XYZ file of C-alpha atoms in Angstrom:
481
model
C 131.268 -17.563 -47.315
C 134.890 -17.144 -46.260
C 135.661 -17.078 -42.569
C 138.302 -15.070 -40.763
C 140.192 -17.546 -38.651
C 140.945 -17.059 -34.992
C 143.938 -19.223 -34.142
C 144.020 -18.573 -30.392
C 143.266 -21.581 -28.212
C 141.540 -20.172 -25.134
C 141.230 -22.469 -22.165
C 138.821 -22.041 -19.278
C 140.514 -20.752 -16.162
C 139.710 -18.726 -13.099
C 139.548 -14.955 -13.527
C 142.398 -12.755 -12.375
C 141.938 -11.204 -8.956
C 144.312 -8.284 -9.419
C 143.142 -5.132 -11.189
C 145.266 -2.241 -12.368
C 148.775 -2.393 -13.788
C 152.204 -1.287 -12.670
C 154.116 1.028 -14.984
C 157.838 0.558 -14.517
C 160.471 2.612 -16.283
C 162.461 0.945 -19.039
C 164.400 3.962 -20.175
C 167.995 4.426 -21.207
C 170.368 7.369 -21.177
C 169.566 9.925 -23.865
C 171.575 9.175 -27.002
C 171.234 9.028 -30.741
C 168.890 6.182 -31.687
C 170.502 2.996 -32.952
C 168.150 2.535 -35.889
C 168.151 -1.206 -35.103
C 164.825 -2.893 -35.774
C 163.133 -3.868 -32.523
C 165.041 -1.329 -30.408
C 162.377 0.784 -28.680
C 164.771 2.874 -26.577
C 167.560 3.269 -29.129
C 170.367 1.859 -26.964
C 171.510 -0.638 -29.581
C 169.830 -3.717 -28.088
C 166.620 -5.334 -29.313
C 163.690 -5.321 -26.933
C 160.712 -7.660 -26.551
C 156.968 -6.994 -26.360
C 154.925 -9.717 -24.648
C 151.148 -9.692 -24.981
C 148.720 -10.788 -22.268
C 145.440 -10.302 -24.173
C 143.229 -11.979 -21.561
C 144.641 -9.971 -18.670
C 142.240 -8.270 -16.274
C 142.824 -4.519 -16.214
C 140.950 -2.093 -13.948
C 138.670 -4.997 -13.032
C 137.721 -5.543 -16.688
C 138.095 -9.172 -17.783
C 139.999 -9.803 -21.015
C 140.872 -6.123 -21.380
C 144.482 -7.088 -22.109
C 147.921 -5.517 -21.798
C 151.451 -5.686 -23.196
C 154.669 -6.033 -21.178
C 157.850 -4.669 -22.759
C 161.207 -6.015 -21.561
C 164.295 -4.123 -22.693
C 167.464 -5.681 -24.074
C 170.960 -5.123 -22.648
C 174.478 -6.412 -23.244
C 173.483 -9.336 -21.043
C 170.248 -10.001 -22.891
C 166.705 -9.173 -21.842
C 166.532 -7.554 -18.404
C 163.225 -8.004 -16.538
C 164.058 -5.082 -14.247
C 163.896 -2.749 -17.237
C 160.339 -2.968 -18.374
C 157.135 -1.136 -19.192
C 153.536 -2.276 -18.884
C 151.247 -0.895 -21.587
C 147.479 -0.939 -21.279
C 144.562 1.406 -21.723
C 144.753 2.020 -17.963
C 148.089 3.803 -18.424
C 147.495 7.541 -18.512
C 149.581 7.973 -21.661
C 147.707 5.339 -23.684
C 144.445 6.344 -25.426
C 141.160 4.726 -24.427
C 139.909 3.033 -21.291
C 140.016 -0.661 -20.375
C 136.881 -2.542 -21.422
C 135.939 -6.197 -21.152
C 136.902 -8.329 -24.150
C 139.034 -5.694 -25.904
C 141.944 -8.199 -25.998
C 144.484 -5.376 -26.122
C 147.759 -6.865 -27.370
C 146.592 -9.904 -29.309
C 147.734 -8.198 -32.539
C 151.212 -6.617 -32.496
C 153.828 -5.421 -34.936
C 156.791 -3.051 -34.857
C 158.404 -0.477 -37.132
C 159.787 3.054 -37.228
C 156.605 4.798 -38.369
C 157.750 8.393 -37.930
C 161.316 7.910 -39.183
C 163.095 9.104 -36.026
C 165.316 6.029 -35.688
C 163.410 4.488 -32.772
C 161.265 1.390 -33.288
C 157.591 1.923 -32.453
C 155.113 -0.668 -31.181
C 151.782 -1.019 -32.986
C 148.779 -2.589 -31.251
C 145.702 -3.607 -33.213
C 142.784 -3.270 -30.792
C 140.397 -4.864 -33.271
C 137.680 -5.632 -30.719
C 137.435 -2.029 -29.499
C 133.957 -0.664 -30.169
C 133.837 2.868 -31.576
C 131.464 4.700 -29.248
C 127.955 3.288 -29.552
C 128.312 2.522 -33.249
C 128.592 -0.859 -34.945
C 132.172 -0.078 -35.943
C 135.081 -1.852 -34.269
C 138.827 -1.479 -34.283
C 141.453 1.095 -33.417
C 145.189 1.033 -34.020
C 147.355 2.315 -31.192
C 150.991 3.303 -31.746
C 153.358 3.473 -28.754
C 156.257 5.675 -29.813
C 159.864 4.689 -29.281
C 162.204 7.177 -27.596
C 165.378 7.382 -25.520
C 163.169 6.659 -22.506
C 161.515 3.701 -24.179
C 157.786 3.530 -24.809
C 156.145 6.344 -22.843
C 153.746 8.028 -25.289
C 151.025 6.627 -27.530
C 148.341 7.730 -29.976
C 145.501 6.140 -31.922
C 145.662 6.476 -35.700
C 143.251 9.310 -36.414
C 143.350 10.121 -40.117
C 142.793 9.068 -42.753
C 140.718 6.061 -41.705
C 138.649 3.583 -43.751
C 134.984 4.501 -44.091
C 133.865 1.226 -42.551
C 135.717 -0.321 -39.637
C 135.013 -3.959 -38.917
C 137.759 -5.184 -36.569
C 140.355 -2.850 -38.044
C 143.757 -4.085 -36.888
C 142.870 -7.780 -37.158
C 146.219 -8.187 -38.927
C 149.232 -5.843 -38.896
C 152.540 -5.516 -40.739
C 155.016 -2.721 -41.453
C 157.344 -2.103 -44.387
C 158.254 0.278 -47.173
C 155.704 -1.065 -49.637
C 156.182 1.671 -52.263
C 159.963 1.979 -51.951
C 159.966 5.691 -51.072
C 162.108 5.245 -47.959
C 159.224 5.709 -45.532
C 157.738 3.008 -43.313
C 154.123 2.195 -44.145
C 151.615 0.289 -42.019
C 149.374 -2.439 -43.435
C 146.252 -3.364 -41.479
C 143.475 -5.888 -42.077
C 139.919 -4.600 -41.813
C 137.209 -7.267 -42.019
C 135.203 -5.149 -44.446
C 136.010 -4.238 -48.027
C 138.601 -3.057 -48.740
C 140.083 -5.700 -46.457
C 143.672 -4.502 -46.685
C 144.426 -0.897 -45.717
C 147.850 0.657 -46.292
C 148.570 3.701 -44.128
C 151.311 5.505 -46.023
C 154.277 6.720 -44.058
C 155.463 8.750 -42.395
C 152.849 8.627 -39.650
C 153.014 11.665 -37.380
C 152.919 11.544 -33.602
C 149.476 13.120 -33.796
C 148.242 9.934 -35.496
C 148.003 11.243 -39.046
C 149.220 9.107 -41.937
C 150.470 10.568 -45.220
C 147.703 8.729 -47.064
C 145.485 5.648 -47.146
C 145.199 3.025 -49.871
C 142.555 0.305 -49.752
C 143.003 -3.090 -51.438
C 140.150 -5.578 -51.848
C 142.147 -8.806 -51.839
C 139.076 -11.018 -52.289
C 138.039 -9.181 -55.446
C 141.599 -9.189 -56.815
C 142.708 -12.718 -55.960
C 139.812 -14.676 -54.446
C 141.717 -14.816 -51.123
C 140.454 -12.842 -48.141
C 142.951 -10.980 -45.970
C 143.313 -12.654 -42.587
C 146.986 -12.627 -41.572
C 149.641 -10.471 -43.240
C 153.435 -10.904 -43.242
C 155.929 -8.351 -44.591
C 159.348 -9.095 -46.134
C 161.473 -8.678 -49.240
C 161.158 -11.624 -51.608
C 162.747 -10.304 -54.811
C 165.613 -8.327 -53.268
C 164.594 -4.905 -54.559
C 164.072 -1.692 -52.594
C 160.409 -2.219 -51.748
C 158.827 -4.466 -49.116
C 156.517 -7.243 -50.303
C 153.468 -8.470 -48.393
C 152.162 -12.012 -47.962
C 148.381 -12.100 -47.532
C 147.091 -15.267 -45.866
C 143.431 -16.254 -45.888
C 140.967 -18.600 -47.523
C 140.032 -19.237 -51.128
C 136.661 -20.579 -52.211
C 136.924 -23.966 -53.947
C 133.447 -25.345 -54.557
C 131.991 -25.993 -51.139
C 135.373 -25.841 -49.433
C 137.453 -22.924 -48.218
C 141.069 -24.115 -47.988
C 143.705 -21.783 -46.607
C 145.737 -20.086 -49.321
C 148.216 -17.235 -49.520
C 149.044 -14.658 -52.169
C 152.194 -12.591 -52.511
C 151.745 -8.885 -53.156
C 154.919 -7.347 -54.605
C 155.856 -3.874 -53.462
C 156.893 -1.127 -55.859
C 156.517 2.524 -56.850
C 152.843 2.027 -57.674
C 152.160 0.145 -54.445
C 151.324 -3.480 -53.742
C 150.266 -5.707 -56.647
C 149.343 -9.428 -56.587
C 152.205 -11.579 -57.864
C 151.246 -15.216 -57.383
C 149.641 -17.657 -54.988
C 151.567 -19.850 -52.564
C 150.871 -22.431 -49.872
C 148.282 -21.478 -47.314
C 148.529 -21.684 -43.568
C 148.017 -19.769 -40.353
C 151.421 -18.193 -39.748
C 154.435 -17.320 -41.887
C 157.826 -15.629 -42.008
C 159.879 -14.305 -44.912
C 163.608 -14.992 -44.576
C 166.498 -15.820 -46.918
C 167.057 -19.341 -45.594
C 169.470 -20.311 -48.413
C 171.334 -16.964 -48.426
C 170.964 -16.323 -52.151
C 169.856 -12.717 -51.691
C 166.123 -13.354 -51.995
C 163.558 -13.767 -49.253
C 161.891 -17.162 -48.951
C 158.305 -17.596 -47.779
C 157.924 -20.079 -44.937
C 154.296 -20.867 -44.134
C 153.058 -22.947 -41.222
C 149.869 -24.991 -41.451
C 149.155 -26.794 -38.191
C 146.196 -28.692 -39.691
C 146.228 -32.254 -40.975
C 146.595 -32.757 -44.720
C 143.202 -33.087 -46.447
C 141.305 -31.905 -49.499
C 140.430 -28.751 -47.573
C 143.964 -28.348 -46.215
C 146.336 -29.493 -48.986
C 149.324 -27.863 -47.296
C 148.794 -29.550 -43.958
C 150.673 -32.638 -42.879
C 150.790 -35.425 -40.317
C 150.575 -33.309 -37.184
C 151.040 -30.132 -39.231
C 153.574 -28.901 -41.784
C 155.875 -26.077 -42.816
C 156.161 -25.189 -46.515
C 159.058 -23.212 -48.018
C 158.397 -21.276 -51.239
C 161.686 -19.868 -52.472
C 162.195 -16.321 -53.700
C 163.986 -15.009 -56.781
C 164.660 -11.762 -58.644
C 161.313 -12.227 -60.372
C 159.504 -12.794 -57.091
C 158.397 -16.395 -56.595
C 160.999 -18.931 -57.716
C 160.226 -21.761 -60.119
C 161.864 -24.118 -57.631
C 159.392 -26.673 -56.268
C 158.257 -25.685 -52.777
C 159.566 -27.899 -49.973
C 157.283 -29.262 -47.270
C 158.707 -30.215 -43.874
C 156.881 -32.177 -41.179
C 157.964 -33.978 -38.043
C 158.291 -37.051 -40.254
C 161.006 -35.338 -42.355
C 164.474 -36.863 -41.974
C 166.459 -35.113 -39.247
C 163.479 -33.555 -37.477
C 163.364 -34.821 -33.872
C 160.376 -36.744 -32.594
C 157.506 -38.201 -34.556
C 154.564 -36.756 -36.453
C 151.402 -37.368 -34.466
C 147.930 -36.246 -35.439
C 146.930 -33.091 -33.617
C 150.466 -31.914 -32.735
C 149.899 -28.530 -34.479
C 153.426 -28.340 -35.886
C 153.634 -24.941 -37.603
C 151.270 -23.079 -35.262
C 153.864 -20.317 -34.743
C 157.022 -19.376 -36.646
C 160.003 -17.049 -36.309
C 163.271 -16.552 -38.217
C 166.768 -15.736 -37.002
C 170.393 -16.859 -37.306
C 170.980 -18.924 -34.172
C 174.617 -19.927 -34.722
C 176.148 -16.998 -36.617
C 176.668 -18.830 -39.924
C 174.679 -16.235 -41.887
C 171.749 -18.534 -42.651
C 168.433 -17.720 -40.978
C 166.984 -20.618 -39.012
C 163.278 -21.162 -38.340
C 161.692 -21.784 -34.941
C 158.467 -23.789 -35.205
C 155.921 -23.946 -32.419
C 154.255 -27.314 -31.748
C 151.929 -26.313 -28.883
C 149.686 -29.396 -28.917
C 152.519 -31.931 -28.770
C 151.993 -34.543 -26.057
C 155.051 -34.880 -23.826
C 155.553 -37.860 -21.495
C 151.844 -38.557 -21.615
C 150.883 -34.948 -20.887
C 148.298 -33.844 -23.440
C 149.075 -30.625 -25.326
C 152.138 -29.891 -23.192
C 153.867 -28.422 -26.235
C 157.256 -28.298 -27.926
C 159.419 -26.137 -30.180
C 161.513 -27.327 -33.126
C 164.347 -25.225 -34.587
C 165.053 -25.952 -38.274
C 168.383 -24.971 -39.797
C 168.880 -22.795 -42.859
C 171.636 -23.800 -45.293
C 172.885 -23.426 -48.857
C 170.340 -26.107 -49.755
C 167.589 -24.149 -48.063
C 165.546 -25.209 -45.065
C 165.931 -28.895 -44.183
C 165.581 -31.243 -41.238
C 169.354 -31.650 -40.938
C 170.621 -30.416 -37.597
C 167.145 -29.668 -36.266
C 166.660 -29.425 -32.499
C 163.615 -29.893 -30.318
C 162.838 -28.479 -26.873
C 160.098 -29.092 -24.316
C 159.711 -28.224 -20.651
C 161.081 -31.707 -19.939
C 164.322 -31.032 -21.813
C 167.293 -31.057 -19.422
C 168.117 -27.486 -18.404
C 164.672 -26.069 -19.161
C 162.877 -24.686 -16.080
C 159.585 -26.246 -15.051
C 157.916 -29.463 -16.122
C 155.752 -30.417 -19.077
C 152.141 -30.316 -17.940
C 148.903 -31.037 -19.744
C 147.581 -28.143 -21.832
C 150.499 -25.756 -21.162
C 150.764 -25.131 -24.923
C 154.507 -24.490 -24.785
C 155.296 -23.111 -28.253
C 152.074 -21.142 -28.675
C 154.414 -18.312 -29.655
C 158.080 -18.245 -30.648
C 160.557 -15.483 -31.301
C 164.175 -15.595 -32.496
C 165.954 -12.339 -31.664
C 169.483 -11.159 -30.893
C 168.814 -9.134 -27.734
C 172.452 -8.950 -26.547
C 173.962 -8.107 -29.971
C 176.377 -11.035 -30.120
C 175.418 -11.936 -33.695
C 173.324 -14.961 -32.747
C 169.573 -15.043 -32.173
C 168.246 -16.402 -28.885
C 164.992 -18.329 -28.694
C 162.005 -16.989 -26.780
C 159.036 -19.305 -26.239
C 155.582 -18.461 -24.951
C 153.373 -20.986 -23.156
C 150.242 -18.890 -22.871
C 148.115 -21.579 -21.196
C 150.698 -22.357 -18.501
C 149.209 -22.565 -15.007
C 145.576 -22.508 -16.128
C 146.032 -19.580 -18.451
C 148.370 -17.364 -16.469
C 151.002 -17.958 -19.117
C 154.769 -17.727 -19.133
C 157.826 -16.992 -21.261
C 161.033 -19.037 -21.600
C 164.390 -17.592 -22.696
C 166.922 -19.913 -24.367
C 170.547 -18.942 -24.886
C 172.550 -19.604 -28.010
C 176.106 -20.619 -28.870
C 178.243 -21.720 -31.803
C 176.044 -24.793 -32.235
C 172.821 -22.798 -32.038
C 170.094 -22.823 -29.416
C 170.877 -24.574 -26.146
C 168.775 -25.441 -23.117
C 171.751 -24.827 -20.852
C 171.127 -21.699 -18.831
C 167.506 -21.343 -19.947
C 165.292 -19.176 -17.751
C 161.591 -18.397 -17.522
C 159.268 -15.833 -15.998
C 155.591 -15.017 -15.665
C 153.626 -11.770 -15.665
C 154.338 -10.989 -12.026
C 158.077 -10.818 -12.736
C 157.592 -7.804 -15.011
C 154.906 -5.977 -13.050
C 151.807 -7.558 -14.541
C 148.861 -8.889 -12.520
C 148.615 -12.551 -11.645
C 145.784 -14.755 -12.813
C 144.279 -15.554 -16.190
C 146.005 -13.443 -18.839
C 147.549 -15.699 -21.506
C 150.853 -13.937 -20.885
C 153.136 -14.805 -23.809
C 150.343 -15.366 -26.346
C 152.028 -12.939 -28.798
C 155.694 -11.893 -28.985
C 157.065 -8.957 -30.993
C 160.209 -6.895 -31.208
């Protein structure tokens, strides 16, 4: 029987001693929204959502929260922030132990008002005293930032088994409205809430897709993007496929169109992915990360993990042979060591302004200077040839200019995000080390220049810097914006 895979590494640490959360304003002056993806307050600068899913809220362990830091002309500004949890009066629900609020995030303009909204999949939330689990909370963007939220109310799937386990947004039917895709660990596993979604929590419709019945691959993680360059968003469904007595990870591309999402071919499996046009030919390329070692059960793994690029074309998947990159690939810094978990997390963005998206790869179990699982991040460069090891860079907490020191089990690189928060045309690198300081977590901000990401001027902060409680929280486990 297929398994849904939890890819969070939770370490044992002392419980947080602080309950309750500070809500700090992150607003901007009232103005027409920018329409820029990732801009919650419409001021023209991309913002960042940082999850702390193990955070103690209202004395409830692992209730979880999300910190939002707003972008400015000088980049992300910690003084402009909002803390979102079920303890906030404007957020539905109440904090409960082991809800893990924030460990599933995505963004998109669901109501079409020009402001980006934040979507939280609270998949562990129990529905009353029933055996159903999972709510989806939408925090609405506005000129004041994120200050109002609602749970999706209708229509909803008949059976809810961890609804919100996976989330993605896009215009899957090409009608100009943003839709929301959500994984529900019960058939149909993939639920498409048709846009627009009103601020009362009502979607325009609901379409269920049983991916296991259609393709043999269960829906576990979902990634949205445009592979064939048309007007509809495509969706990559990542999961497992039964092969005899084995269940290797496998992915299937669902092409968007007027009649909705339809399966269009299987690609390399893994545990994270991004869709980005890394060779700038007008078609989105599928970059999957498989942090496992290569084996019969994990054919797309590698020595210490691997990243596989499946190129896009007008027809969808290209006939070009997929390219696999590991830490043993020429140009990639360091060496491939078993258990590194290269490919654990991925993000795409143009770091040097040349028009080619680059790919940040988290390597959270990389040993650094003898420190076990201290973690690293590798940035691979896009080019006319596609994604290669040429010009790749690697960063750890021991890299000159990076604050702090590499310590055992920090898991630096557990999350990565490439985003242009100061609108200079180049994406900065944001790195989460969720296990830092026995699970308190932390986030590192790297600047960028003409040569790409640089450690010079890098900064870092923990939950307390943005109004969150100290203690075990896994702050930085998930990044979105």
